[in-house]
Structure formats: C-alpha cells, structure tokens
Amino acid sequence: MERRICIGEFVMKHFILMLIAVSTLLSCSKGTYSRLQEIESYIEEDPKRALEEIRNINPDNLRLSPRTKAKHALLHSMALDKNYIDLTTDSIIAPAVKYYSKYGSADDRLLMHYYKGRIYENGGDIDKAAIEYSKGENLVEHVSNDIVVGRLYGCMADVYNKTHNSAKELEYAYKAIDVFEKVGNSRHYNITKGVVAMAYANAREYNKADSLYKESLASLEEDTVSMVVLLGNYARLKVLSPISDHNGAIRLLGRISNEYKKPLSTNLYCVYALQLAGRIDECDSIIKQLEKLGVGDLNYWQYLIYKHREDNKLALQYLENSSKRYEKQINSLLSNTTDNALKDYYSSEAEKARMEMKIKVMALILAILAVAMILSAVILKLMFINRKKQRAMETYLDMYENASKKLADYDAQIDEHNSKLNILRASFSQVYKKQFTTIGDLCLTYLTKQGKKDVKDHIYRKVEKLIANISSDEKLHSQLEKKINAELDNIILHLRNDLPKLSNDDMRFICYCIIGFDATLISVILNLSMENVYTKKSRLKAKINALNSPYKENYLMYIP
C-alpha cells in the first residue's frame, strides 16, 4: 500500500515538473517571438541595429518553438542582406525554409522564398534562384507587403539580365517600377528606374536607357550604395553604346572613386582602362594588374581597347579568344540545361507516380465509403419499399384514368365536329343537287357534241347563267348560313361578331370553305383566279389567328 502511494507521489511530482517546463518553454518562446516582431518593425529603417539585436538572440541556447526559430532565421537573413552581407549558403535560413514550406502567413513565405533566392543568386546558382523567385511570385496575390513584391520583381529582372533575356528583364523591371509607383515609395521607384535603364541597355535601346539613367542620378544623391551601382552601369552604357562618350564615362567613374570613396569593380576597371586607351602605358598597367588578380573575362575588353587603338590584328585575336571562351560557356550551359531537363523530367515522373498512388488509395477509400453508404441506404429503403410501391401504383392508376377520360372526351368532341360537318355537307349537296345535275348534263352535252360552235356557245351561256345564279342567290346563301349555324354551334354568327368588317362575298367564301368546296370550284363560283383563292384563304386565316376570341380554334378547324 505504501509502495503504491510512493509511486503515485513520484508520478505526480514528475507531472508537475513537466507542466512547469512546458509553461516555461511556452512563456520563453512567446516572449522571444514578441521581441522578434518588434525587431521586424524597424528592420527596414535601421538594419544595423536590427542585426545586432538578432545576433543577441541565440536560438540554440533557448528551447524555442519551430515558429519562433523560423522567424529568427528569416529576420537574420533579412538583416544580413540589408547590411550588404551576402550569404551564399542556406545554413542560416534553413529553419525558416523548413517551417514556412508548410506553415506561416503568405507574407512570411514570400520573404522566405525571396531571401533563399538571394542566397542562391549570391552563390551563382541562377537556376535555383529563379525557381525560388518563381515560387514567391505565386504568392503575390495573397501578400500585404508590396515593397517585398517590388523587390522580388526586381530580382527576377536581374536573373533575366544574367541569362541575357532582355525581353523578360524589361517585363519584370516594369512590374517592379509599377509596384513602387503604386505604393508611393520614391526611393525604390528611383532605384528601379536604373534597373529599367539597364534592361533597355541590354536590349540595345540606348537612348531610352540614357534618359532613365539621367533621371535616376538626379533622384538618388543621398543613396550611396545605389548611386555607386548606377554610376557604374551608366559608365558602361556610355562606353558600349554606338555613339560612345569616353569622357562622360571617365567622369562617372571618377565620382565613384572621389565622391563616394568606393573602389571600382573589376568590370569598371576594364571600362576605365578602355577610356585610357589613348594613354597606352596606364591602360596596359591596369590590364596587367587585373590579370594578376585572376580576372578571366579580359579578352573582350582587350578587343575593345585594341579596336579603339585601331590595332585590328590584335583586336581580332582577342575577339576570337573571347568568342572561344563564350562558346565553351554556351556549350556548358546547353549541357547543364539538358541535365536539368532530365532531372526535372524524372523528378516530375516520380512525383506523378507518388500522386497517382495517393489518388488510387484515396479512390479506394472513397469507393469503400460509397459502398457502405449505398448499402445503408438500400437497407433503409427496403423497410418502406412495399408501402411506397403501393402508393406509387395508386397514383399512377389515378393519372392513367384521368388521362384516359380526357382522351375519350377529346375523341368524342372530334367525332361530334366531324359528324356535324358531314351532315352539313350532305344537306348542302341536297340543296345544290339540281344545280350540280344541270351542270353535269351540260358538260355531257358539251363532250358529245364537240366541234359545233353553236353548241359550245349555247352551253357556255347556260353554265355562266347557272353559276351566276348560284353566286348571286341571296336567299340560297342565307339558307346555307342558317344551316351552317344550326349544325356548327352558330360559327358564322360568331365570326360575323368577331370580324364585323367582312363583306358578304367574304362570308360566302367562308361558307364554301366550310362545306368543303375545293379551290377550283370556289374560283368558278366567285369568279376569282386560283391564286386569289389561296391568297384570300391565307389572309383570312391570318386575321383569325390575330383574334382574341374563344371561338378561334373552331374557326381554324372548319376552314381548312
């Protein structure tokens, strides 16, 4: 019993100690993170102070959370970059890369890709730098720090500058300058003008480049570092442009040394040596110094120097040496590009295979879940299937009976209409029987006595008189209208009310149509051409279709 109590006390003590350790760790990590956030607030304005404060925080001596370590690594990389300390390895930024690859805000992830790209670019690995910048570009729409976006575009322009893609260089230089103009950051805007100017120079649009360099120089007097870079690039432009300005280039290079007390880079020494081409001893002395320093890219500059001295033989020799050197670089670049393409391909295929496997596993899981859900649904449905079937059958039977009844009613109506129409037409035949008989006799006489002129005239006059009697017999027509109204529910009476402007001839025409006279007979009786009969019937139907009458369908049914 006592042993159990001792064990319980031991566990309790260790549990309390663990709680204290966790709370201490969380408190320490939280305090450090707040301190890092404070440093981040002034890192742009005072990068030197920020770097000192960050160096006072040693993440290895503290049990910090991954989030705090990531923030420390990111700010440390930022501070070094802003103090012009170029990193070439990712050892410092590694905790940030590990954490922000999965977590963190879009702003922090963009910064991570940006500074990782800077590290690769400092180390000369342009391909990896471009990949990191591209990953950062995918986050642009989700970040709030527009200044970083502008810098990212500027770095992408620099990558395309180093790969001699002037079109892309210009595109991203303008993207950068648009961002800085939008946020009203004049310093970065003016610096980026120099980037655009360099892009135009690489695209051999020297006048545009010269104009932008002049604008930037007038705006960056207080920015020493940017001025030195700008002066050097402008001097290079003045040397390499078709209308070179040697004295202007010398003045610009002199400002770097005299005003800003900065040493000239090896490329600028080459530019300077070119300007001293008229002073052969000084020029050759600078070239020898550069050769001792191990500067390898001197052939092109020496080509320019000897071309300027009009020593074409040596100029051609150095140009050939320069071409050979760049030929090796190009072949190496093409070889590396092929290797990279193969690596990317196999990497892509491996990733594709992994994704396909994941998709198959997910599909199997979803299929199992779907089958389970379907079985559950079937079981539930079977419990009510008989009742639902019975209700459905009753509903369908009711629908069938109603439909059958409606169809029977409709058939009866049609039969009734047809019956009335047949009766009407039969009675009309009785009314006109005598007339038709007479016409038939006349036709027979005409056929049996063909060739006799007096017989033809006699028959023609009798037929003409008979047709005229039929057409003008108002009493006969009135009887016909009454008969039609009696048999067809006063259709003529309704039609006269709906179309009061119809003439007596129109009503006769309608009556003849209703009782089934064909177009030929109607044309003879009413003395109309066949074309006029069809036209008259078409216009009559158009008028009926335009009516808003409950009898419209009946009119159309009886006037075919």
XYZ file of C-alpha atoms in Angstrom:
560
model
C 0.000 0.000 0.000
C 2.808 2.363 0.963
C 4.629 1.451 -2.265
C 1.578 2.425 -4.339
C 1.410 5.788 -2.553
C 5.112 6.416 -3.278
C 4.646 5.609 -6.965
C 1.663 7.969 -7.135
C 3.631 10.740 -5.488
C 6.541 10.147 -7.886
C 4.270 10.375 -10.941
C 2.565 13.471 -9.592
C 5.888 15.229 -8.944
C 7.155 14.490 -12.453
C 3.853 15.589 -13.967
C 4.085 18.915 -12.119
C 7.693 19.356 -13.213
C 6.673 18.646 -16.806
C 3.902 21.234 -16.621
C 6.334 23.797 -15.242
C 8.852 23.023 -18.027
C 6.186 23.291 -20.755
C 4.804 26.550 -19.363
C 8.338 27.958 -19.074
C 9.094 26.906 -22.649
C 5.901 28.474 -23.962
C 6.475 31.658 -21.975
C 10.072 31.938 -23.193
C 9.111 31.239 -26.807
C 6.243 33.725 -26.670
C 8.478 36.442 -25.232
C 11.150 35.836 -27.867
C 8.603 35.920 -30.677
C 7.253 39.258 -29.457
C 10.809 40.600 -29.384
C 11.379 39.390 -32.943
C 8.182 41.107 -34.074
C 9.472 44.329 -32.551
C 12.780 43.960 -34.443
C 10.837 43.303 -37.645
C 9.027 46.637 -37.241
C 12.259 48.663 -37.687
C 14.446 46.332 -39.761
C 13.830 48.413 -42.922
C 14.750 51.765 -41.345
C 17.583 50.575 -39.093
C 19.016 47.284 -40.420
C 22.293 47.685 -38.500
C 20.529 47.845 -35.128
C 18.218 45.002 -36.161
C 21.201 42.775 -36.981
C 22.813 43.484 -33.605
C 19.594 42.631 -31.729
C 19.054 39.430 -33.724
C 22.610 38.298 -33.034
C 21.934 38.721 -29.304
C 19.244 36.057 -29.590
C 20.800 32.604 -29.850
C 18.127 30.078 -30.792
C 20.450 27.159 -29.975
C 20.636 28.194 -26.313
C 16.878 28.511 -25.947
C 14.138 25.956 -26.263
C 12.163 27.885 -28.821
C 9.171 26.704 -30.810
C 9.660 25.935 -34.547
C 7.612 29.054 -35.339
C 9.927 31.291 -33.294
C 13.065 29.678 -34.721
C 11.695 30.192 -38.239
C 11.002 33.878 -37.585
C 14.511 34.333 -36.108
C 16.155 32.642 -39.133
C 14.128 34.716 -41.580
C 14.906 38.050 -39.859
C 18.575 37.100 -39.510
C 18.789 36.503 -43.281
C 16.960 39.775 -43.958
C 19.221 41.795 -41.678
C 22.388 40.376 -43.244
C 21.116 41.143 -46.742
C 20.160 44.702 -45.787
C 23.618 45.239 -44.329
C 25.159 44.119 -47.664
C 26.485 40.874 -46.199
C 25.869 38.374 -48.973
C 25.077 34.834 -47.868
C 25.978 32.005 -50.237
C 24.740 29.045 -48.138
C 21.322 28.325 -46.670
C 22.526 27.305 -43.197
C 21.086 30.413 -41.508
C 17.738 30.463 -43.326
C 17.219 26.659 -43.111
C 14.819 26.733 -40.080
C 12.672 29.294 -41.896
C 12.615 27.166 -45.061
C 11.623 24.072 -43.078
C 8.766 25.818 -41.235
C 7.408 28.185 -43.915
C 7.325 25.432 -46.529
C 4.229 24.160 -44.703
C 3.062 26.866 -42.307
C 3.037 30.605 -41.820
C 1.433 33.596 -43.498
C 1.777 34.355 -47.194
C 3.989 37.351 -46.348
C 6.465 35.221 -44.364
C 6.500 32.512 -47.027
C 7.164 35.075 -49.758
C 10.045 36.527 -47.729
C 11.470 33.039 -47.243
C 11.464 32.319 -50.994
C 12.837 35.789 -51.744
C 15.843 35.535 -49.409
C 16.512 31.925 -50.321
C 16.598 33.047 -53.944
C 19.008 35.841 -52.990
C 21.322 33.298 -51.366
C 21.311 31.116 -54.499
C 21.936 34.166 -56.689
C 24.854 35.271 -54.483
C 26.317 31.793 -54.905
C 25.964 31.975 -58.686
C 23.217 29.331 -58.962
C 20.864 31.338 -61.167
C 18.546 28.389 -61.955
C 17.753 27.694 -58.299
C 17.387 31.413 -57.633
C 14.862 31.688 -60.471
C 12.881 28.739 -59.066
C 12.665 30.347 -55.600
C 11.646 33.717 -57.042
C 9.001 31.967 -59.131
C 7.605 30.233 -56.025
C 7.449 33.622 -54.363
C 5.660 35.098 -57.363
C 2.875 32.523 -56.933
C 2.109 34.107 -53.525
C 1.982 37.725 -54.727
C -1.821 37.936 -54.814
C -2.090 36.902 -51.150
C 0.524 39.183 -49.514
C 0.165 42.639 -47.997
C 3.830 43.748 -48.187
C 4.003 45.391 -51.624
C 7.615 46.530 -51.105
C 8.782 42.897 -50.995
C 6.749 42.178 -54.145
C 8.519 45.011 -55.944
C 11.924 43.758 -54.799
C 11.015 40.239 -55.941
C 10.212 41.529 -59.431
C 13.499 43.446 -59.412
C 15.436 40.275 -58.570
C 13.639 38.380 -61.328
C 14.674 41.138 -63.745
C 18.261 40.675 -62.517
C 18.054 36.901 -63.150
C 16.905 37.511 -66.718
C 19.687 40.083 -67.091
C 22.244 37.419 -66.192
C 20.679 34.936 -68.603
C 20.601 37.576 -71.384
C 16.824 37.551 -71.818
C 16.270 41.279 -72.289
C 12.548 40.949 -73.079
C 11.803 39.238 -69.738
C 14.236 41.562 -67.981
C 12.242 44.573 -69.188
C 8.921 42.916 -68.303
C 9.874 42.329 -64.664
C 11.692 45.663 -64.342
C 8.461 47.405 -65.307
C 6.467 45.194 -62.937
C 8.777 46.323 -60.129
C 8.570 50.020 -61.002
C 4.766 49.824 -61.244
C 4.562 48.374 -57.708
C 6.794 51.084 -56.218
C 4.882 53.815 -58.035
C 1.595 52.396 -56.753
C 2.710 52.407 -53.093
C 4.425 55.807 -53.449
C 7.906 54.597 -52.437
C 10.074 57.152 -54.247
C 13.422 55.648 -53.164
C 12.747 52.192 -54.578
C 10.979 53.745 -57.558
C 14.086 55.746 -58.497
C 16.406 52.784 -57.865
C 14.253 50.624 -60.117
C 14.493 53.237 -62.863
C 18.150 52.242 -63.012
C 17.092 48.580 -63.369
C 14.808 49.519 -66.264
C 17.607 51.599 -67.793
C 19.968 48.617 -67.644
C 17.289 46.435 -69.264
C 16.942 48.923 -72.113
C 20.728 48.996 -72.489
C 20.788 45.188 -72.772
C 18.008 45.428 -75.356
C 20.230 47.919 -77.243
C 17.724 50.743 -76.835
C 20.480 53.111 -75.766
C 18.561 56.409 -75.956
C 15.845 55.195 -73.564
C 18.491 53.780 -71.233
C 20.470 57.055 -71.215
C 17.336 59.082 -70.419
C 16.376 56.838 -67.487
C 19.935 56.858 -66.088
C 19.848 60.657 -66.047
C 16.501 60.672 -64.198
C 17.751 58.181 -61.617
C 21.027 60.060 -60.977
C 19.042 63.213 -60.267
C 16.928 61.404 -57.653
C 19.431 59.229 -55.748
C 22.031 61.688 -54.429
C 21.564 60.538 -50.817
C 21.595 56.791 -51.512
C 25.311 55.983 -51.635
C 25.128 52.291 -52.490
C 22.508 52.738 -55.206
C 24.423 55.692 -56.660
C 27.654 53.673 -56.951
C 25.857 50.864 -58.819
C 24.028 53.349 -61.011
C 27.168 55.332 -61.875
C 29.000 52.145 -62.843
C 26.170 50.899 -65.076
C 25.791 54.321 -66.671
C 29.542 54.458 -67.386
C 29.306 51.038 -69.013
C 26.455 52.297 -71.208
C 28.487 55.291 -72.337
C 31.329 53.007 -73.362
C 29.315 50.328 -75.173
C 26.672 52.448 -76.926
C 27.219 53.059 -80.682
C 27.908 56.735 -80.004
C 30.338 56.278 -77.138
C 31.159 59.050 -74.675
C 34.581 58.197 -73.243
C 34.980 61.414 -71.275
C 31.485 61.071 -69.812
C 32.286 57.534 -68.678
C 35.531 58.715 -67.039
C 33.658 61.433 -65.162
C 31.105 58.915 -63.862
C 33.819 56.510 -62.735
C 35.683 59.399 -61.113
C 32.611 60.162 -58.993
C 32.652 56.601 -57.662
C 36.245 56.960 -56.502
C 36.286 60.627 -55.478
C 32.803 61.469 -54.182
C 31.724 58.123 -52.753
C 35.192 56.736 -51.879
C 34.337 53.327 -53.281
C 36.759 51.037 -55.124
C 35.978 50.190 -58.734
C 34.889 46.658 -59.502
C 36.924 44.623 -61.986
C 34.421 45.304 -64.785
C 34.591 49.005 -64.119
C 38.381 48.856 -64.192
C 38.013 47.383 -67.657
C 35.759 50.263 -68.618
C 38.267 52.697 -67.153
C 41.151 51.001 -68.949
C 39.244 51.348 -72.205
C 38.904 55.070 -71.634
C 42.655 55.266 -71.015
C 43.289 53.547 -74.328
C 44.847 56.732 -75.556
C 47.349 56.527 -72.668
C 48.831 53.185 -73.522
C 51.200 52.737 -70.570
C 48.492 53.396 -67.926
C 45.989 51.209 -69.758
C 48.402 48.290 -70.074
C 49.369 48.654 -66.404
C 45.705 48.278 -65.331
C 45.243 45.248 -67.596
C 48.343 43.586 -66.083
C 47.020 44.239 -62.561
C 43.692 42.642 -63.486
C 45.478 39.637 -64.985
C 47.407 39.193 -61.716
C 44.100 39.320 -59.814
C 42.948 36.384 -61.936
C 40.203 38.240 -63.793
C 39.326 35.832 -66.601
C 36.985 37.890 -68.759
C 39.580 40.289 -70.197
C 39.634 39.179 -73.822
C 36.519 41.137 -74.821
C 37.737 44.289 -73.077
C 41.159 43.976 -74.689
C 39.379 43.559 -78.029
C 37.635 46.899 -77.396
C 40.880 48.535 -76.290
C 42.859 47.466 -79.376
C 39.935 48.270 -81.623
C 39.981 51.774 -80.124
C 43.746 51.931 -80.819
C 42.986 50.784 -84.390
C 45.229 47.746 -83.970
C 42.865 45.476 -85.881
C 45.139 42.436 -85.844
C 45.302 42.225 -82.029
C 41.651 43.265 -81.744
C 40.636 40.326 -83.943
C 42.844 37.955 -81.921
C 41.237 38.973 -78.612
C 37.765 38.825 -80.173
C 38.406 35.238 -81.279
C 39.666 34.351 -77.787
C 36.545 35.920 -76.292
C 34.313 34.001 -78.719
C 36.008 30.711 -77.807
C 35.506 31.405 -74.129
C 31.817 32.178 -74.592
C 31.446 29.156 -76.870
C 32.598 26.937 -74.006
C 30.163 28.707 -71.669
C 27.314 28.228 -74.100
C 28.075 24.524 -74.598
C 28.317 24.088 -70.851
C 25.059 25.927 -70.391
C 23.329 23.773 -73.004
C 24.721 20.624 -71.406
C 23.578 21.690 -67.976
C 20.193 22.639 -69.370
C 19.804 19.120 -70.791
C 20.854 17.568 -67.484
C 18.468 19.811 -65.610
C 15.693 18.980 -68.042
C 16.271 15.258 -67.494
C 16.401 15.712 -63.735
C 13.212 17.744 -63.832
C 11.576 15.125 -66.024
C 12.462 12.165 -63.792
C 11.616 14.149 -60.703
C 8.296 15.083 -62.241
C 7.618 11.474 -63.202
C 8.446 10.286 -59.683
C 6.184 12.908 -58.197
C 3.491 11.953 -60.673
C 3.779 8.293 -59.666
C 3.511 9.211 -55.990
C 0.468 11.367 -56.676
C -1.158 8.610 -58.726
C -0.615 6.172 -55.860
C -2.163 8.636 -53.431
C -5.086 9.128 -55.766
C -5.599 5.362 -56.069
C -5.565 4.950 -52.277
C -7.994 7.835 -51.862
C -10.206 6.428 -54.608
C -10.255 3.027 -52.866
C -11.188 4.633 -49.554
C -13.909 6.685 -51.206
C -15.214 3.591 -53.002
C -15.431 1.659 -49.718
C -17.233 4.565 -48.077
C -19.567 4.870 -51.044
C -20.422 1.148 -50.942
C -21.076 1.375 -47.204
C -23.359 4.380 -47.708
C -25.197 2.664 -50.570
C -25.754 -0.496 -48.524
C -27.087 1.579 -45.637
C -29.420 3.422 -47.959
C -30.649 0.148 -49.528
C -31.367 -1.362 -46.129
C -33.338 1.707 -45.062
C -35.190 1.788 -48.345
C -36.227 -1.862 -48.159
C -38.052 -1.124 -44.915
C -40.511 1.123 -46.730
C -40.418 -0.267 -50.262
C -43.785 -2.078 -50.270
C -45.665 0.880 -48.878
C -44.091 3.268 -51.376
C -44.771 0.894 -54.273
C -48.433 0.692 -53.323
C -48.755 4.468 -53.118
C -46.943 4.908 -56.404
C -49.220 2.382 -58.151
C -52.333 4.137 -56.863
C -51.011 7.465 -58.057
C -50.165 6.109 -61.500
C -53.604 4.441 -61.825
C -55.334 7.722 -60.969
C -53.208 9.517 -63.522
C -53.996 6.853 -66.148
C -57.748 7.017 -65.524
C -57.764 10.822 -65.721
C -55.741 10.795 -68.928
C -57.967 8.121 -70.482
C -61.063 10.090 -69.626
C -59.651 13.287 -71.143
C -58.633 11.455 -74.303
C -62.076 9.887 -74.632
C -63.730 13.307 -74.200
C -61.434 14.800 -76.811
C -62.185 11.937 -79.280
C -65.902 12.419 -78.704
C -65.601 16.137 -79.448
C -63.722 15.412 -82.646
C -66.285 12.815 -83.693
C -69.079 15.270 -82.939
C -67.447 18.005 -85.047
C -66.807 15.601 -87.924
C -70.363 14.303 -87.754
C -71.803 17.817 -87.863
C -69.553 18.760 -90.750
C -70.575 15.641 -92.720
C -74.283 16.335 -92.102
C -73.836 19.936 -93.202
C -72.004 18.987 -96.346
C -74.637 16.309 -97.163
C -77.511 18.771 -96.705
C -75.720 21.331 -98.818
C -75.387 18.727 -101.555
C -79.181 18.252 -101.442
C -79.733 21.997 -101.675
C -77.465 22.317 -104.692
C -78.290 18.928 -106.217
C -80.324 20.368 -109.017
C -77.669 22.872 -109.933
C -74.936 20.251 -109.991
C -77.119 17.890 -112.025
C -77.745 20.602 -114.588
C -74.027 21.386 -114.758
C -73.335 17.694 -115.258
C -75.856 17.450 -118.103
C -74.381 20.480 -119.767
C -70.924 19.052 -119.527
C -72.139 15.785 -121.048
C -73.756 17.650 -123.980
C -70.532 19.572 -124.439
C -68.457 16.404 -124.587
C -70.748 14.518 -127.003
C -71.099 17.388 -129.432
C -67.610 18.739 -129.681
C -66.761 20.692 -132.813
C -70.085 22.523 -133.182
C -69.653 26.191 -132.488
C -73.314 26.967 -131.747
C -73.466 24.110 -129.209
C -70.392 25.422 -127.372
C -71.799 28.933 -127.163
C -75.148 27.636 -126.023
C -73.614 25.502 -123.259
C -71.225 28.299 -122.162
C -74.108 30.751 -121.762
C -76.182 28.280 -119.764
C -73.267 27.391 -117.462
C -72.412 31.037 -116.982
C -76.013 31.847 -116.097
C -76.238 28.915 -113.690
C -73.010 29.890 -111.874
C -74.190 33.492 -111.694
C -77.473 32.309 -110.120
C -75.603 30.246 -107.536
C -73.254 33.111 -106.732
C -75.908 35.844 -106.506
C -78.772 33.931 -104.963
C -79.043 35.724 -101.602
C -81.929 33.554 -100.450
C -79.995 30.379 -101.164
C -76.911 31.763 -99.386
C -78.978 32.834 -96.383
C -80.346 29.297 -96.110
C -76.781 27.988 -96.308
C -75.613 30.271 -93.449
C -78.559 29.222 -91.278
C -77.820 25.575 -91.936
C -74.144 26.015 -91.022
C -75.033 27.928 -87.831
C -77.520 25.266 -86.817
C -75.100 22.412 -87.337
C -71.873 24.070 -86.095
C -72.897 25.990 -82.974
C -73.512 29.381 -84.687
C -69.999 29.546 -86.094
C -70.954 32.058 -88.858
C -72.768 34.261 -86.351
C -69.749 34.316 -84.027
C -67.429 35.010 -86.934
C -69.531 37.996 -88.038
C -69.311 39.383 -84.484
C -65.529 38.816 -84.230
C -64.817 40.160 -87.740
C -67.572 42.728 -88.409
C -65.723 44.222 -91.402
C -66.096 41.069 -93.544
C -68.174 41.620 -96.689
C -70.971 39.351 -97.996
C -68.567 37.968 -100.599
C -66.131 37.183 -97.796
C -68.863 35.334 -95.882
C -69.815 33.349 -98.998
C -66.153 32.468 -99.455
C -66.014 31.267 -95.826
C -69.199 29.207 -96.209
C -67.874 27.493 -99.336
C -64.651 26.684 -97.500
C -66.556 25.219 -94.516
C -68.735 22.916 -96.646
C -65.659 21.584 -98.447
C -65.604 23.235 -101.885
C -62.153 22.944 -103.399
C -60.235 25.923 -104.741
C -61.210 25.264 -108.367
C -64.945 25.279 -107.677
C -64.730 28.368 -105.459
C -62.766 30.213 -108.162
C -65.504 29.430 -110.731
C -68.411 30.380 -108.451
C -66.876 33.637 -107.172
C -65.116 34.479 -110.434
C -61.670 34.534 -108.819
C -58.327 33.269 -110.054
C -56.851 30.238 -108.306
C -54.069 32.418 -106.936
C -56.611 34.837 -105.448
C -58.479 31.950 -103.798
C -55.312 30.785 -101.999
C -54.326 34.357 -101.112
C -57.801 35.112 -99.761
C -57.796 31.956 -97.631
C -54.290 32.777 -96.264
C -55.303 36.338 -95.293
C -58.496 35.088 -93.699
C -56.510 32.630 -91.505
C -54.078 35.424 -90.540
C -56.990 37.588 -89.347
C -58.433 34.682 -87.365
C -55.045 33.929 -85.750
C -54.828 37.545 -84.609
C -58.202 37.315 -82.812
C -58.559 37.136 -79.066
C -61.709 35.029 -79.287
C -62.815 31.835 -77.514
C -64.000 30.520 -80.915
C -60.675 30.998 -82.725
C -59.759 27.291 -82.655
C -63.200 26.331 -84.049
C -62.795 28.810 -86.938
C -59.430 27.334 -87.855
C -60.764 23.758 -87.533
C -63.622 24.273 -90.031
C -61.698 26.419 -92.539
C -59.020 24.002 -93.816
